[in-house]
mmCIF file of C-alpha atoms in Angstrom:
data_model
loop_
_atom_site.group_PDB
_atom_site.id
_atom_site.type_symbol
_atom_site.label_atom_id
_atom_site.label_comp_id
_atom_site.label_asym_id
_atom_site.label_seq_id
_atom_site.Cartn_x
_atom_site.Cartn_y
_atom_site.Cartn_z
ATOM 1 C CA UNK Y 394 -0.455 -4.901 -4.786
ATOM 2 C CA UNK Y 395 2.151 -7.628 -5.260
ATOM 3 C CA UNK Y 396 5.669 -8.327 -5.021
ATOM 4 C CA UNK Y 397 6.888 -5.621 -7.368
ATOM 5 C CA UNK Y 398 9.801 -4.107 -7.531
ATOM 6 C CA UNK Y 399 9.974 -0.171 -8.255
ATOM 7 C CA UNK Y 400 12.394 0.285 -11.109
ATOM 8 C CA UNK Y 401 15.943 1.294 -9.682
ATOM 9 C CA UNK Y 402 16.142 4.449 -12.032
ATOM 10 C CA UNK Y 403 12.711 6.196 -9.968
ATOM 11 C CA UNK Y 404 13.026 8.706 -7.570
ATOM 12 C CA UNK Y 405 11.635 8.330 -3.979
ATOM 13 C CA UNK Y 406 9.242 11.589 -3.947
ATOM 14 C CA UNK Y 407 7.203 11.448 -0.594
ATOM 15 C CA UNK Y 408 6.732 8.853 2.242
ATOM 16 C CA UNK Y 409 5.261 8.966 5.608
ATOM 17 C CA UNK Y 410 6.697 8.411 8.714
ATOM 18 C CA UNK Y 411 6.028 4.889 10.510
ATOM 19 C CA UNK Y 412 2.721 4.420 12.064
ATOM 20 C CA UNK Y 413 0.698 2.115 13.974
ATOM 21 C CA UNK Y 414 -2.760 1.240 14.051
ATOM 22 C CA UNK Y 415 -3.305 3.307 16.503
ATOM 23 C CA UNK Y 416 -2.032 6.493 14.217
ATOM 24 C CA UNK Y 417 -2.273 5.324 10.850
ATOM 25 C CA UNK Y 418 -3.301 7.927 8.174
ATOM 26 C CA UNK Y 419 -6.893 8.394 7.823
ATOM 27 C CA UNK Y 420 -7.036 8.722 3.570
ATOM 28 C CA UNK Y 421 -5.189 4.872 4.232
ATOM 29 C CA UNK Y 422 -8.228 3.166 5.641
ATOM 30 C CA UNK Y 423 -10.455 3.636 3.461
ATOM 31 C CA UNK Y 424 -10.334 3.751 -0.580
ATOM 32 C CA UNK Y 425 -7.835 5.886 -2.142
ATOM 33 C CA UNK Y 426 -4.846 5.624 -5.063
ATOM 34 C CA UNK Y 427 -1.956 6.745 -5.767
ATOM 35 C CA UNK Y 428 -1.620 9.912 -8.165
ATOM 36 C CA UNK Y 429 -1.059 8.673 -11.949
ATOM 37 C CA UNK Y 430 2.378 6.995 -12.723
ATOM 38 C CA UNK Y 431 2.646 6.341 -9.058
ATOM 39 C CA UNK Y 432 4.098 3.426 -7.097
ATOM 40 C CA UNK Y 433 3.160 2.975 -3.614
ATOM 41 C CA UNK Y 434 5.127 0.537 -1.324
ATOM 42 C CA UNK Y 435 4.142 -0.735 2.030
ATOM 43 C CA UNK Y 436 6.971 -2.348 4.663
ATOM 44 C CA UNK Y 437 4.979 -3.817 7.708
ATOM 45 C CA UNK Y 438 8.263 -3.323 10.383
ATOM 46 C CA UNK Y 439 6.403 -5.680 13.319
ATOM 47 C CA UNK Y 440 2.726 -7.268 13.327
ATOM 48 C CA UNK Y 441 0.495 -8.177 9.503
ATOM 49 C CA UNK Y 442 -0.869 -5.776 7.511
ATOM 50 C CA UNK Y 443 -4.035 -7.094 5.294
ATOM 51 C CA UNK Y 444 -4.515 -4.796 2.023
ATOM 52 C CA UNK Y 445 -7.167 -5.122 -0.002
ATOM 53 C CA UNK Y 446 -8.022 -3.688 -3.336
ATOM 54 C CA UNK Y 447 -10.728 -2.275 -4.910
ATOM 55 C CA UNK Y 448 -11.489 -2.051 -8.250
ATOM 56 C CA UNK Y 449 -13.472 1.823 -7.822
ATOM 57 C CA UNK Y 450 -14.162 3.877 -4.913
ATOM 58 C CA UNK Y 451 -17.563 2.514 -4.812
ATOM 59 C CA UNK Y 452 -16.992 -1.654 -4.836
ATOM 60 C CA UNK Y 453 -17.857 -2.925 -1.844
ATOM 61 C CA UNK Y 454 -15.868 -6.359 -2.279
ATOM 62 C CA UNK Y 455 -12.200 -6.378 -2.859
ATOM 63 C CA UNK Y 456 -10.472 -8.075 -5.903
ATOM 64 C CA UNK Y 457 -7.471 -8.266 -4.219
ATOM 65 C CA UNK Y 458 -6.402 -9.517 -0.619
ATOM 66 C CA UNK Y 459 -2.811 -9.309 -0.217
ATOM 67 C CA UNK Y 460 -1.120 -9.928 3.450
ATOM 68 C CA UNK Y 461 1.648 -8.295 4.379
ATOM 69 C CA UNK Y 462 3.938 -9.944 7.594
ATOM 70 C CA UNK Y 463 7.041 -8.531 9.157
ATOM 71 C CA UNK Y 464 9.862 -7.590 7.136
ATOM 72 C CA UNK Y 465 8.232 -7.776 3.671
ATOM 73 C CA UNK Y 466 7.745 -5.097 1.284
ATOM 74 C CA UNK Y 467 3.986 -4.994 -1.034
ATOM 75 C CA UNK Y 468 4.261 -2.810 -3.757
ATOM 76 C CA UNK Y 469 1.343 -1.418 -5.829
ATOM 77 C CA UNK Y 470 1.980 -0.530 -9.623
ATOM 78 C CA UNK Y 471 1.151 2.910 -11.161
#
């Protein structure tokens, strides 16, 4: 997850409504991907969000640590 942008000619095809910790997806806490040819974005609206990234579903460490603050946009390539 970086500071990607999603190429202007791709089409927004699903999103989820805004959430707290309190009511955050499930499938997002724990390891999961996007479907093939997928970007996923993130926009943190108030607080940090911490992501970290895996390398499988079974690593245990992350390779990645990215935080997220307020107003800022972390975008994962397909």
């Amino acid at each position: 997850m970086s500071h990607l942008r999603i190429p202007a000619n791709w089409k927004v095809k699903r999103s989820t409504p805004f959430f707290t910790k309190e009511n955050v997806p499930a499938a997002l806490l724990s390891h999961h991907n996007t479907a093939a040819g997928v970007f996923g974005q993130l926009c943190v609206m108030e607080g940090t969000v911490t992501y970290y990234g895996f390398a499988n579903e079974t690593a245990t460490e992350p390779e990645v640590k990215v935080v997220i603050n307020a107003g800022q946009f972390a975008t994962s390539p397909p």
